[in-house]
CSV table of C-alpha atoms in Angstrom, one decimal:
chain,number,residue,atom,x,y,z
Y,22,ASP,CA,-11.9,-8.3,19.2
Y,23,ALA,CA,-9.3,-5.9,18.1
Y,24,GLY,CA,-8.7,-5.5,14.4
Y,25,VAL,CA,-5.4,-5.0,12.7
Y,26,THR,CA,-3.3,-2.4,14.6
Y,27,GLN,CA,-0.3,-0.5,13.3
Y,28,SER,CA,2.3,1.8,15.0
Y,29,PRO,CA,3.1,4.6,14.9
Y,30,THR,CA,0.3,6.4,13.1
Y,31,HIS,CA,2.6,9.1,11.6
Y,32,LEU,CA,6.4,9.4,11.3
Y,33,ILE,CA,8.7,12.0,9.9
Y,34,LYS,CA,12.2,10.9,8.9
Y,35,THR,CA,15.0,12.5,6.8
Y,36,ARG,CA,16.7,11.1,3.9
Y,37,GLY,CA,19.3,8.3,4.6
Y,38,GLN,CA,17.6,7.4,7.9
Y,39,GLN,CA,16.1,4.0,8.8
Y,40,VAL,CA,12.5,3.3,9.9
Y,41,THR,CA,10.7,0.4,11.6
Y,42,LEU,CA,6.9,0.1,11.3
Y,43,ARG,CA,4.9,-2.4,13.4
Y,44,CYS,CA,1.7,-4.3,12.8
Y,45,SER,CA,-0.4,-6.6,15.1
Y,46,PRO,CA,-2.7,-8.8,13.1
Y,47,LYS,CA,-6.3,-9.4,13.9
Y,48,SER,CA,-6.8,-12.2,16.4
Y,49,GLY,CA,-6.6,-15.6,14.9
Y,50,HIS,CA,-5.0,-14.5,11.8
Y,51,ASP,CA,-1.5,-16.0,11.0
Y,52,THR,CA,-0.4,-14.1,7.7
Y,53,VAL,CA,0.6,-10.6,7.4
Y,54,SER,CA,1.1,-8.6,4.3
Y,55,TRP,CA,2.6,-5.2,3.7
Y,56,TYR,CA,1.6,-2.6,1.2
Y,57,GLN,CA,2.8,0.8,0.2
Y,58,GLN,CA,0.3,3.4,-1.0
Y,59,ALA,CA,1.5,6.6,-2.6
Y,60,LEU,CA,-0.7,9.6,-2.7
Y,61,GLY,CA,-3.5,9.1,-5.3
Y,62,GLN,CA,-2.4,5.4,-6.0
Y,63,GLY,CA,-3.7,2.1,-5.1
Y,64,PRO,CA,-1.8,0.2,-2.5
Y,65,GLN,CA,1.3,-1.8,-3.9
Y,66,PHE,CA,2.3,-5.1,-2.4
Y,67,ILE,CA,5.6,-5.2,-0.7
Y,68,PHE,CA,5.7,-8.6,0.9
Y,69,GLN,CA,4.0,-11.3,2.9
Y,70,TYR,CA,5.0,-13.2,5.9
Y,71,TYR,CA,3.6,-16.6,7.0
Y,72,GLU,CA,5.1,-18.9,9.7
Y,73,GLU,CA,7.9,-16.3,10.3
Y,74,GLU,CA,9.1,-16.5,6.7
Y,75,GLU,CA,8.8,-14.2,3.7
Y,76,ARG,CA,6.6,-16.1,1.4
Y,77,GLN,CA,6.0,-13.6,-1.5
Y,78,ARG,CA,7.6,-10.4,-2.4
Y,79,GLY,CA,6.6,-7.5,-4.8
Y,80,ASN,CA,8.9,-5.4,-6.8
Y,81,PHE,CA,10.6,-3.5,-4.0
Y,82,PRO,CA,14.4,-3.1,-3.4
Y,83,ASP,CA,16.3,-4.9,-0.7
Y,84,ARG,CA,16.1,-1.8,1.4
Y,85,PHE,CA,12.7,-2.9,2.3
Y,86,SER,CA,12.8,-5.9,4.9
Y,87,GLY,CA,10.5,-7.5,7.3
Y,88,HIS,CA,10.1,-9.9,10.2
Y,89,GLN,CA,7.2,-11.9,11.6
Y,90,PHE,CA,7.3,-13.0,15.3
Y,91,PRO,CA,5.9,-16.1,16.8
Y,92,ASN,CA,2.9,-14.2,18.0
Y,93,TYR,CA,2.3,-13.3,14.2
Y,94,SER,CA,3.0,-9.7,14.6
Y,95,SER,CA,5.2,-8.2,12.1
Y,96,GLU,CA,7.7,-5.4,11.4
Y,97,LEU,CA,8.5,-3.5,8.1
Y,98,ASN,CA,12.1,-2.0,8.0
Y,99,VAL,CA,13.3,0.5,5.4
Y,100,ASN,CA,16.8,1.5,5.2
Y,101,ALA,CA,18.5,4.4,3.6
Y,102,LEU,CA,15.2,6.3,3.1
Y,103,LEU,CA,14.5,8.1,0.0
Y,104,LEU,CA,12.2,11.0,-0.6
Y,105,GLY,CA,10.1,8.6,-2.8
Y,106,ASP,CA,9.5,6.3,0.2
Y,107,SER,CA,7.0,8.8,1.6
Y,108,ALA,CA,3.7,7.0,1.5
Y,109,LEU,CA,0.9,5.3,3.6
Y,110,TYR,CA,2.2,1.9,4.7
Y,111,LEU,CA,-0.6,-0.6,5.1
Y,112,CYS,CA,-0.5,-3.9,7.1
Y,113,ALA,CA,-3.1,-6.6,6.2
Y,114,SER,CA,-3.7,-9.8,8.1
Y,115,SER,CA,-5.5,-12.9,6.9
Y,116,PHE,CA,-6.3,-16.6,7.7
Y,117,LEU,CA,-6.6,-19.0,5.0
Y,118,THR,CA,-9.7,-21.2,5.1
Y,119,GLY,CA,-11.3,-23.5,2.6
Y,120,ALA,CA,-13.5,-20.7,1.5
Y,121,GLY,CA,-10.4,-18.5,0.6
Y,122,ASP,CA,-9.3,-15.5,2.6
Y,123,GLU,CA,-10.2,-11.8,3.1
Y,124,GLN,CA,-7.4,-9.5,4.0
Y,125,PHE,CA,-8.2,-7.1,6.9
Y,126,PHE,CA,-6.2,-3.9,6.7
Y,127,GLY,CA,-5.1,-1.7,9.4
Y,128,PRO,CA,-5.2,2.1,9.3
Y,129,GLY,CA,-1.7,2.5,8.1
Y,130,THR,CA,1.3,4.4,9.1
Y,131,ARG,CA,1.8,7.8,7.2
Y,132,LEU,CA,5.7,8.1,6.6
Y,133,THR,CA,7.0,11.5,5.5
Y,134,VAL,CA,10.6,11.5,4.3
Y,135,LEU,CA,12.3,15.0,4.3
E,27,ASP,CA,0.1,-4.3,-13.3
E,28,ALA,CA,-3.6,-4.6,-12.4
E,29,LYS,CA,-5.5,-7.0,-14.6
E,30,THR,CA,-8.7,-5.0,-14.4
E,31,THR,CA,-10.1,-1.8,-15.9
E,32,GLN,CA,-12.5,0.4,-14.1
E,33,PRO,CA,-14.0,3.8,-14.7
E,34,PRO,CA,-12.1,6.5,-12.7
E,35,SER,CA,-15.2,7.9,-11.0
E,36,MET,CA,-19.0,7.6,-10.7
E,37,ASP,CA,-21.7,9.4,-8.9
E,38,CYS,CA,-24.9,7.9,-7.2
E,39,ALA,CA,-27.8,9.4,-5.6
E,40,GLU,CA,-28.3,8.4,-2.0
E,41,GLY,CA,-30.8,5.6,-1.5
E,42,ARG,CA,-30.3,4.4,-5.1
E,43,ALA,CA,-28.4,1.3,-6.2
E,44,ALA,CA,-24.8,1.9,-7.2
E,45,ASN,CA,-23.6,-0.4,-9.9
E,46,LEU,CA,-19.8,-0.4,-10.4
E,47,PRO,CA,-18.4,-2.0,-13.4
E,48,CYS,CA,-15.0,-3.9,-13.8
E,49,ASN,CA,-13.5,-5.4,-16.9
E,50,HIS,CA,-11.2,-8.4,-16.6
E,51,SER,CA,-10.9,-9.8,-20.0
E,52,THR,CA,-7.8,-11.7,-19.4
E,53,ILE,CA,-9.0,-13.5,-16.3
E,54,SER,CA,-7.8,-17.2,-15.9
E,55,GLY,CA,-9.9,-20.1,-14.9
E,56,ASN,CA,-8.4,-20.2,-11.4
E,57,GLU,CA,-8.6,-16.5,-10.7
E,58,TYR,CA,-11.2,-14.9,-8.5
E,59,VAL,CA,-12.7,-11.5,-8.7
E,60,TYR,CA,-12.4,-9.6,-5.4
E,61,TRP,CA,-13.8,-6.1,-4.4
E,62,TYR,CA,-12.3,-3.9,-1.8
E,63,ARG,CA,-13.1,-0.3,-0.9
E,64,GLN,CA,-11.2,2.4,0.7
E,65,ILE,CA,-12.8,5.2,2.6
E,66,HIS,CA,-10.6,8.4,2.8
E,67,SER,CA,-7.7,8.0,5.2
E,68,GLN,CA,-8.6,4.4,6.1
E,69,GLY,CA,-7.2,1.1,5.2
E,70,PRO,CA,-9.0,-0.9,2.3
E,71,GLN,CA,-12.0,-2.9,3.4
E,72,TYR,CA,-13.0,-6.3,2.0
E,73,ILE,CA,-16.4,-6.3,0.4
E,74,ILE,CA,-17.0,-9.6,-1.4
E,75,HIS,CA,-15.5,-12.1,-3.9
E,76,GLY,CA,-16.5,-14.7,-6.3
E,77,LEU,CA,-15.3,-17.3,-9.0
E,78,LYS,CA,-18.1,-17.5,-11.5
E,79,ASN,CA,-21.3,-17.6,-9.5
E,80,ASN,CA,-23.1,-14.5,-8.5
E,81,GLU,CA,-22.6,-13.8,-4.7
E,82,THR,CA,-24.5,-11.7,-2.2
E,83,ASN,CA,-23.6,-10.6,1.4
E,84,GLU,CA,-24.7,-8.1,3.8
E,85,MET,CA,-22.7,-5.4,2.0
E,86,ALA,CA,-23.1,-6.0,-1.7
E,87,SER,CA,-23.9,-8.2,-4.6
E,88,LEU,CA,-21.3,-9.4,-7.2
E,89,ILE,CA,-22.6,-10.3,-10.6
E,90,ILE,CA,-20.1,-12.0,-12.9
E,91,THR,CA,-20.7,-12.5,-16.6
E,92,GLU,CA,-20.9,-15.9,-18.0
E,93,ASP,CA,-17.7,-15.5,-19.8
E,94,ARG,CA,-16.1,-14.2,-16.7
E,95,LYS,CA,-14.5,-11.1,-18.6
E,96,SER,CA,-16.5,-8.6,-16.6
E,97,SER,CA,-18.3,-8.1,-13.4
E,98,THR,CA,-20.5,-5.6,-11.6
E,99,LEU,CA,-20.5,-4.7,-7.9
E,100,ILE,CA,-23.9,-3.6,-6.7
E,101,LEU,CA,-24.7,-1.5,-3.5
E,102,PRO,CA,-28.3,-1.9,-3.3
E,103,HIS,CA,-29.1,1.2,-1.3
E,104,ALA,CA,-26.1,3.6,-1.3
E,105,THR,CA,-25.7,5.9,1.6
E,106,LEU,CA,-23.3,8.8,2.0
E,107,ARG,CA,-20.9,6.5,4.0
E,108,ASP,CA,-20.5,4.4,0.8
E,109,THR,CA,-18.5,7.3,-0.6
E,110,ALA,CA,-15.0,5.7,-1.2
E,111,VAL,CA,-12.7,4.3,-3.8
E,112,TYR,CA,-13.7,0.9,-4.9
E,113,TYR,CA,-11.1,-1.6,-6.2
E,114,CYS,CA,-11.8,-4.6,-8.3
E,115,ILE,CA,-9.0,-7.2,-8.1
E,116,VAL,CA,-8.3,-10.5,-9.9
E,117,ARG,CA,-6.2,-13.0,-8.0
E,118,VAL,CA,-5.5,-16.6,-7.9
E,119,ALA,CA,-7.1,-18.6,-5.2
E,120,PRO,CA,-4.9,-18.8,-2.1
E,121,ASN,CA,-3.2,-22.1,-1.4
E,122,TYR,CA,-2.5,-23.9,1.7
E,123,GLY,CA,0.9,-23.7,3.0
E,124,GLY,CA,1.2,-20.0,3.0
E,125,SER,CA,1.2,-19.3,-0.7
E,126,GLN,CA,-1.6,-16.7,-0.6
E,127,GLY,CA,-1.9,-14.5,-3.7
E,128,ASN,CA,-1.2,-10.9,-3.0
E,129,LEU,CA,-3.6,-8.2,-4.0
E,130,ILE,CA,-2.7,-6.1,-7.0
E,131,PHE,CA,-4.6,-2.8,-6.7
E,132,GLY,CA,-5.2,-0.6,-9.7
E,133,LYS,CA,-6.4,3.1,-9.3
E,134,GLY,CA,-10.2,1.9,-8.7
E,135,THR,CA,-13.3,3.9,-9.0
E,136,LYS,CA,-14.0,6.9,-6.9
E,137,LEU,CA,-17.8,6.6,-6.0
E,138,SER,CA,-19.3,9.8,-4.7
E,139,VAL,CA,-22.9,9.3,-3.2
E,140,LYS,CA,-24.7,12.5,-3.2
E,141,PRO,CA,-27.7,13.5,-1.1
């Protein structure tokens, strides 16, 4: 059973460009969350998708957008990249049960903006 | 902002119990305590969670004080592979319908297990 997978592993972009990151959730999971982790900091919540809709959003500008597909996979898009967008981008998937949920994280995509 | 306070770092001898404290004095009645850890260059890994009773699984034990204002994560026999940053997170219980509470990470405790 594959866990959460993310692509690409590493990415280098220049300021002003746009980037798309991809996530495939763990088998059986229906909810995908995205986090941004700057160097030396804990992950920061960007948004969460369930049933192809954005359900919750953290304190991130509209340059950050996402999508969830019918197969539950998800994309994170960032427009007009800034140097400060350089970070590890983590995807987490989960499935809500009566006992709560645990979020399974992927290995992340390391984005460098030059 | 994170609702928890953790020491920035701790050391533990291999084979000994690692006790990681967490303060969450403003926790609400419907909020759970979750623990995750992040080994270098990997995504965070779920460890355990609880509401008010002590919990144990194959990875760790979670001890929550009676007033729920603090908790301790216990790794009973720490190994070198337990070296990681440990995050204590307080969050509301996820609700059906997709309104699952997101995780608010602080800076965590960097646990170093030494031989």
